[in-house]
Amino acid sequence: MKKVATIAGSDATGGGGLEADLKTFQEFGTFGFTAITSIVNLDPNNGSHHLRILPLEILQEQLVSIFAGTIDALKTGLLPSQEMIELVSTLIPKGIPLIVDPVIGGKGTQDFIKSNQVRDLREKLIPRAMIVTPNLREAGILSELGELTSKKQMQEAAKKIALLGVKHVVIKGGARLDTKETLDLHYDGKSFQSYPHPVIDTPYNHGAGCTFAAAITAAVAKNYPVEQAIKLAIDFVQAAISMGEQINPYVGHVWHGAYTHGEKRLEYSDEK
Ligand code: PXL
């Protein structure tokens, strides 16, 4: 069985963060490991998110644990401090495919990380990655091009991010592009491949970005070439968004089990 690890924050409400990663890893038939950097909690009085950062030594102990055996692919998500970015950049073994999801902010909340951490992501972690998967906003920040609204600007941003030293840049167009169709863009240092797909009209899409990067990570662990891993991840996330559900008064999550209709497993039947 392929082993995949995520170094990420916990989303207490279960849609994004390492919860999304683990659920997705399992759906892809891989065995998931986690190292928790932080916990994002939701205030039920007003829907605001609160970030609780774990002590660095607890992250270090988890990294030592997960690297005690073989890991086939590794994903990073929310790394909320410079010390954590530094630690992860130094402790992850060379030779394991690394997928960096450069989490900067959540939806409609304050950014989780500030400019110093963004600089460390650019200078320390992204150069070690095989694939980086920013959303539109993160791509604008990492490329220092600001707001991106067109395919051409996405291409420019991908080129600039590739210059940081990462082979594959995959920008998630998401629902923020000003069109009915959206697109995900892949740049491999030589050419661009775009993957247009319809925007699914739903507010219940929390967790889509983490799920996308987790799906790519699991597919890479299973030896899929990057292009095929991206296609699998897009189909998986489209299914997950189309079955998104409201989870509490403030947010609705993608259903990570949609692709294989996990909700139908073990349905109780009293038929004899
Ligand atoms: O979607 C970005 C994200 C990443 N990681 C954690 C999160 C979120 C969004 O809420 O909670 C832990």
Short mmCIF file of C-alpha atoms and ligand atoms in Angstrom, two decimals:
data_model
loop_
_atom_site.label_atom_id
_atom_site.label_comp_id
_atom_site.label_asym_id
_atom_site.label_seq_id
_atom_site.Cartn_x
_atom_site.Cartn_y
_atom_site.Cartn_z
CA MET A 1 0.00 0.00 0.00
CA LYS A 2 1.22 3.50 -0.79
CA LYS A 3 1.86 5.76 2.20
CA VAL A 4 1.16 9.49 2.03
CA ALA A 5 1.67 12.14 4.67
CA THR A 6 0.26 15.60 5.20
CA ILE A 7 1.89 18.30 7.31
CA ALA A 8 -0.99 20.71 7.82
CA GLY A 9 -3.46 22.45 10.05
CA SER A 10 -6.55 20.79 11.44
CA ASP A 11 -9.89 22.24 10.36
CA ALA A 12 -12.03 21.40 13.37
CA THR A 13 -15.17 21.41 11.22
CA GLY A 14 -13.70 18.73 8.98
CA GLY A 15 -13.94 20.22 5.49
CA GLY A 16 -10.44 21.55 4.79
CA GLY A 17 -7.02 21.12 6.31
CA LEU A 18 -5.65 17.74 7.24
CA GLU A 19 -9.16 16.33 7.59
CA ALA A 20 -9.69 16.92 3.87
CA ASP A 21 -6.30 15.39 3.16
CA LEU A 22 -6.88 12.21 5.15
CA LYS A 23 -10.36 11.63 3.73
CA THR A 24 -9.03 12.15 0.22
CA PHE A 25 -6.00 9.91 0.73
CA GLN A 26 -8.32 7.13 1.84
CA GLU A 27 -10.63 7.60 -1.16
CA PHE A 28 -7.59 7.24 -3.41
CA GLY A 29 -6.68 3.96 -1.75
CA THR A 30 -3.59 5.28 0.02
CA PHE A 31 -2.61 5.11 3.69
CA GLY A 32 -2.59 8.57 5.30
CA PHE A 33 -0.22 9.97 7.94
CA THR A 34 -0.46 13.41 9.58
CA ALA A 35 1.69 15.97 11.33
CA ILE A 36 -0.51 18.71 12.84
CA THR A 37 0.83 22.27 12.81
CA SER A 38 -2.20 24.11 14.15
CA ILE A 39 -5.94 23.98 14.67
CA VAL A 40 -8.48 26.26 13.03
CA ASN A 41 -11.60 26.61 15.20
CA LEU A 42 -14.91 28.22 14.35
CA ASP A 43 -16.78 30.56 16.70
CA PRO A 44 -20.44 29.42 16.60
CA ASN A 45 -21.58 32.91 17.60
CA ASN A 46 -20.36 34.65 14.47
CA GLY A 47 -18.67 32.13 12.18
CA SER A 48 -15.19 33.65 12.58
CA HIS A 49 -12.15 31.37 12.44
CA HIS A 50 -9.46 31.21 15.10
CA LEU A 51 -6.02 29.79 14.60
CA ARG A 52 -4.25 27.94 17.42
CA ILE A 53 -0.61 27.17 16.70
CA LEU A 54 0.97 24.09 18.28
CA PRO A 55 4.43 24.24 19.89
CA LEU A 56 7.26 23.65 17.42
CA GLU A 57 8.64 20.65 19.31
CA ILE A 58 5.31 18.84 18.96
CA LEU A 59 5.52 19.28 15.20
CA GLN A 60 9.11 18.05 15.24
CA GLU A 61 8.13 14.89 17.17
CA GLN A 62 5.39 14.14 14.66
CA LEU A 63 7.77 14.59 11.72
CA VAL A 64 10.21 12.17 13.31
CA SER A 65 7.32 9.71 13.74
CA ILE A 66 6.05 9.85 10.18
CA PHE A 67 9.53 9.54 8.69
CA ALA A 68 10.33 6.44 10.76
CA GLY A 69 9.20 4.38 7.76
CA THR A 70 8.83 4.88 4.01
CA ILE A 71 6.57 7.65 2.69
CA ASP A 72 5.66 7.65 -1.02
CA ALA A 73 4.48 11.25 -1.32
CA LEU A 74 4.16 14.21 1.00
CA LYS A 75 1.87 17.23 1.09
CA THR A 76 2.12 20.41 3.09
CA GLY A 77 -0.83 22.64 3.93
CA LEU A 78 -1.06 25.38 6.55
CA LEU A 79 2.38 26.13 8.03
CA PRO A 80 1.53 29.05 10.29
CA SER A 81 4.95 30.22 11.52
CA GLN A 82 8.39 30.92 10.08
CA GLU A 83 9.89 28.38 12.48
CA MET A 84 7.54 25.70 11.18
CA ILE A 85 8.34 26.45 7.54
CA GLU A 86 12.05 26.31 8.37
CA LEU A 87 11.70 23.05 10.34
CA VAL A 88 9.67 21.34 7.64
CA SER A 89 12.05 22.54 4.90
CA THR A 90 15.02 21.04 6.75
CA LEU A 91 13.47 17.84 8.13
CA ILE A 92 11.67 16.40 5.12
CA PRO A 93 13.81 13.74 3.47
CA LYS A 94 15.04 14.39 -0.06
CA GLY A 95 13.67 12.14 -2.77
CA ILE A 96 10.04 12.04 -1.58
CA PRO A 97 7.72 13.82 -4.04
CA LEU A 98 6.63 16.99 -2.22
CA ILE A 99 3.38 18.74 -3.07
CA VAL A 100 3.19 22.19 -1.48
CA ASP A 101 -0.29 23.67 -1.10
CA PRO A 102 0.75 27.21 -0.14
CA VAL A 103 -2.15 27.99 2.21
CA ILE A 104 -2.24 31.73 2.93
CA GLY A 105 -5.85 32.38 3.86
CA GLY A 106 -9.17 30.66 4.38
CA LYS A 107 -12.46 31.82 2.92
CA GLY A 108 -13.67 35.25 3.97
CA THR A 109 -11.42 35.24 7.00
CA GLN A 110 -8.20 36.98 7.91
CA ASP A 111 -5.09 35.51 6.35
CA PHE A 112 -3.55 32.73 8.38
CA ILE A 113 -0.02 33.82 7.51
CA LYS A 114 1.76 37.14 7.01
CA SER A 115 4.40 38.45 4.62
CA ASN A 116 7.41 36.99 6.46
CA GLN A 117 5.96 33.50 6.19
CA VAL A 118 5.09 34.07 2.54
CA ARG A 119 8.74 34.99 1.96
CA ASP A 120 9.88 31.76 3.63
CA LEU A 121 7.44 29.71 1.59
CA ARG A 122 8.93 31.29 -1.54
CA GLU A 123 12.56 30.98 -0.53
CA LYS A 124 12.72 27.82 1.58
CA LEU A 125 9.87 25.42 0.91
CA ILE A 126 8.67 25.93 -2.66
CA PRO A 127 12.19 25.37 -4.10
CA ARG A 128 12.06 21.88 -2.53
CA ALA A 129 8.69 21.01 -4.04
CA MET A 130 7.87 18.93 -7.09
CA ILE A 131 4.44 20.53 -7.43
CA VAL A 132 2.96 23.71 -5.96
CA THR A 133 -0.83 24.27 -6.03
CA PRO A 134 -1.76 27.90 -5.27
CA ASN A 135 -5.27 29.19 -5.75
CA LEU A 136 -5.75 32.35 -7.78
CA ARG A 137 -5.16 34.66 -4.84
CA GLU A 138 -2.13 32.75 -3.55
CA ALA A 139 -0.67 32.71 -7.07
CA GLY A 140 -1.03 36.49 -7.21
CA ILE A 141 0.78 36.85 -3.90
CA LEU A 142 3.55 34.30 -4.58
CA SER A 143 4.24 35.74 -8.03
CA GLU A 144 4.04 39.28 -6.66
CA LEU A 145 1.75 40.14 -9.58
CA GLY A 146 -1.23 40.98 -7.38
CA GLU A 147 -4.78 40.22 -8.43
CA LEU A 148 -5.11 37.76 -11.33
CA THR A 149 -8.26 37.82 -13.43
CA SER A 150 -7.36 36.27 -16.78
CA LYS A 151 -5.72 33.16 -18.21
CA LYS A 152 -2.85 35.28 -19.51
CA GLN A 153 -2.17 36.65 -16.04
CA MET A 154 -2.34 33.13 -14.62
CA GLN A 155 0.31 32.07 -17.14
CA GLU A 156 2.58 34.97 -16.16
CA ALA A 157 2.15 34.10 -12.50
CA ALA A 158 2.92 30.42 -13.12
CA LYS A 159 6.14 31.37 -14.91
CA LYS A 160 7.24 33.60 -12.05
CA ILE A 161 6.44 30.94 -9.44
CA ALA A 162 8.37 28.32 -11.43
CA LEU A 163 11.42 30.59 -11.19
CA LEU A 164 11.41 29.94 -7.43
CA GLY A 165 12.72 26.48 -8.31
CA VAL A 166 9.64 24.22 -8.53
CA LYS A 167 9.05 22.01 -11.57
CA HIS A 168 5.24 21.99 -11.73
CA VAL A 169 2.99 24.94 -10.96
CA VAL A 170 -0.73 24.20 -10.86
CA ILE A 171 -2.94 27.26 -10.36
CA LYS A 172 -6.50 26.59 -9.24
CA GLY A 173 -8.79 29.06 -11.01
CA GLY A 174 -11.67 28.27 -8.66
CA ALA A 175 -14.85 30.32 -8.66
CA ARG A 176 -12.97 33.65 -8.53
CA LEU A 177 -12.29 34.06 -12.26
CA ASP A 178 -14.86 36.34 -13.82
CA THR A 179 -16.30 33.69 -16.13
CA LYS A 180 -18.92 30.90 -16.12
CA GLU A 181 -16.20 28.40 -16.96
CA THR A 182 -13.18 28.28 -14.76
CA LEU A 183 -9.82 26.71 -15.46
CA ASP A 184 -6.93 25.11 -13.70
CA LEU A 185 -3.58 25.84 -15.27
CA HIS A 186 -0.49 23.63 -15.28
CA TYR A 187 2.98 24.91 -16.17
CA ASP A 188 5.83 22.40 -16.24
CA GLY A 189 8.61 24.89 -16.95
CA LYS A 190 8.19 24.53 -20.73
CA SER A 191 4.55 24.57 -21.70
CA PHE A 192 1.09 25.32 -20.39
CA GLN A 193 -1.82 22.98 -20.17
CA SER A 194 -5.21 24.35 -19.22
CA TYR A 195 -8.07 22.36 -17.82
CA PRO A 196 -11.32 24.27 -18.29
CA HIS A 197 -14.37 23.10 -16.38
CA PRO A 198 -17.72 24.60 -15.36
CA VAL A 199 -18.09 26.50 -12.12
CA ILE A 200 -20.52 24.56 -9.93
CA ASP A 201 -22.98 27.08 -8.56
CA THR A 202 -22.94 26.35 -4.83
CA PRO A 203 -21.73 28.13 -1.71
CA TYR A 204 -20.84 24.74 -0.17
CA ASN A 205 -17.31 24.37 -1.45
CA HIS A 206 -15.17 24.79 1.67
CA GLY A 207 -12.22 22.41 1.53
CA ALA A 208 -12.01 22.21 -2.27
CA GLY A 209 -8.44 23.52 -2.46
CA CYS A 210 -6.99 21.18 0.18
CA THR A 211 -8.87 18.26 -1.38
CA PHE A 212 -7.46 19.06 -4.82
CA ALA A 213 -3.84 19.08 -3.62
CA ALA A 214 -4.40 15.96 -1.51
CA ALA A 215 -5.81 14.13 -4.54
CA ILE A 216 -2.75 15.06 -6.61
CA THR A 217 -0.49 13.87 -3.78
CA ALA A 218 -2.18 10.48 -3.54
CA ALA A 219 -2.17 10.03 -7.32
CA VAL A 220 1.55 10.90 -7.50
CA ALA A 221 2.20 8.34 -4.74
CA LYS A 222 0.46 5.82 -6.97
CA ASN A 223 2.88 6.72 -9.80
CA TYR A 224 0.41 8.62 -11.98
CA PRO A 225 2.18 11.13 -14.24
CA VAL A 226 1.50 14.70 -13.12
CA GLU A 227 -0.92 15.50 -16.00
CA GLN A 228 -3.06 12.48 -15.16
CA ALA A 229 -2.89 13.21 -11.44
CA ILE A 230 -4.25 16.71 -12.15
CA LYS A 231 -7.12 15.33 -14.25
CA LEU A 232 -8.03 12.80 -11.58
CA ALA A 233 -7.92 15.53 -8.92
CA ILE A 234 -10.18 17.86 -10.95
CA ASP A 235 -12.80 15.14 -11.47
CA PHE A 236 -12.60 14.17 -7.81
CA VAL A 237 -13.07 17.75 -6.60
CA GLN A 238 -15.89 18.45 -9.08
CA ALA A 239 -17.77 15.47 -7.65
CA ALA A 240 -16.98 16.57 -4.10
CA ILE A 241 -18.25 20.12 -4.73
CA SER A 242 -21.39 18.91 -6.49
CA MET A 243 -22.32 16.99 -3.34
CA GLY A 244 -21.29 19.77 -0.94
CA GLU A 245 -23.42 20.13 2.18
CA GLN A 246 -24.15 22.85 4.66
CA ILE A 247 -22.33 21.91 7.87
CA ASN A 248 -23.25 24.74 10.24
CA PRO A 249 -24.98 28.14 9.89
CA TYR A 250 -21.85 29.67 8.33
CA VAL A 251 -20.21 27.17 6.06
CA GLY A 252 -20.81 24.23 3.74
CA HIS A 253 -18.17 21.63 2.93
CA VAL A 254 -17.34 19.50 -0.06
CA TRP A 255 -18.10 15.80 0.37
CA HIS A 256 -14.80 14.02 -0.02
CA GLY A 257 -16.52 10.68 -0.49
CA ALA A 258 -18.67 11.79 -3.46
CA TYR A 259 -16.53 10.25 -6.22
CA THR A 260 -17.02 6.72 -4.90
CA HIS A 261 -20.36 7.44 -3.21
CA GLY A 262 -18.91 6.65 0.18
CA GLU A 263 -22.19 7.72 1.79
CA LYS A 264 -23.76 4.53 0.45
CA ARG A 265 -21.27 2.24 2.17
CA LEU A 266 -22.57 0.03 4.96
CA GLU A 267 -26.16 1.21 4.61
CA TYR A 268 -28.23 -0.53 7.23
CA SER A 269 -30.71 -3.00 5.95
CA ASP A 270 -32.97 -5.17 8.06
CA GLU A 271 -33.97 -7.35 5.10
CA LYS A 272 -33.44 -11.01 5.88
O1 PXL B 1 -8.71 26.05 2.93
C1 PXL B 1 -7.56 26.40 3.55
C2 PXL B 1 -7.37 25.76 4.89
C3 PXL B 1 -6.22 25.07 5.11
N1 PXL B 1 -5.93 24.51 6.29
C4 PXL B 1 -6.79 24.61 7.33
C5 PXL B 1 -8.00 25.28 7.17
C6 PXL B 1 -8.30 25.88 5.92
C7 PXL B 1 -9.56 26.60 5.76
O2 PXL B 1 -10.35 26.78 6.66
O3 PXL B 1 -8.87 25.34 8.19
C8 PXL B 1 -6.45 23.99 8.63
#
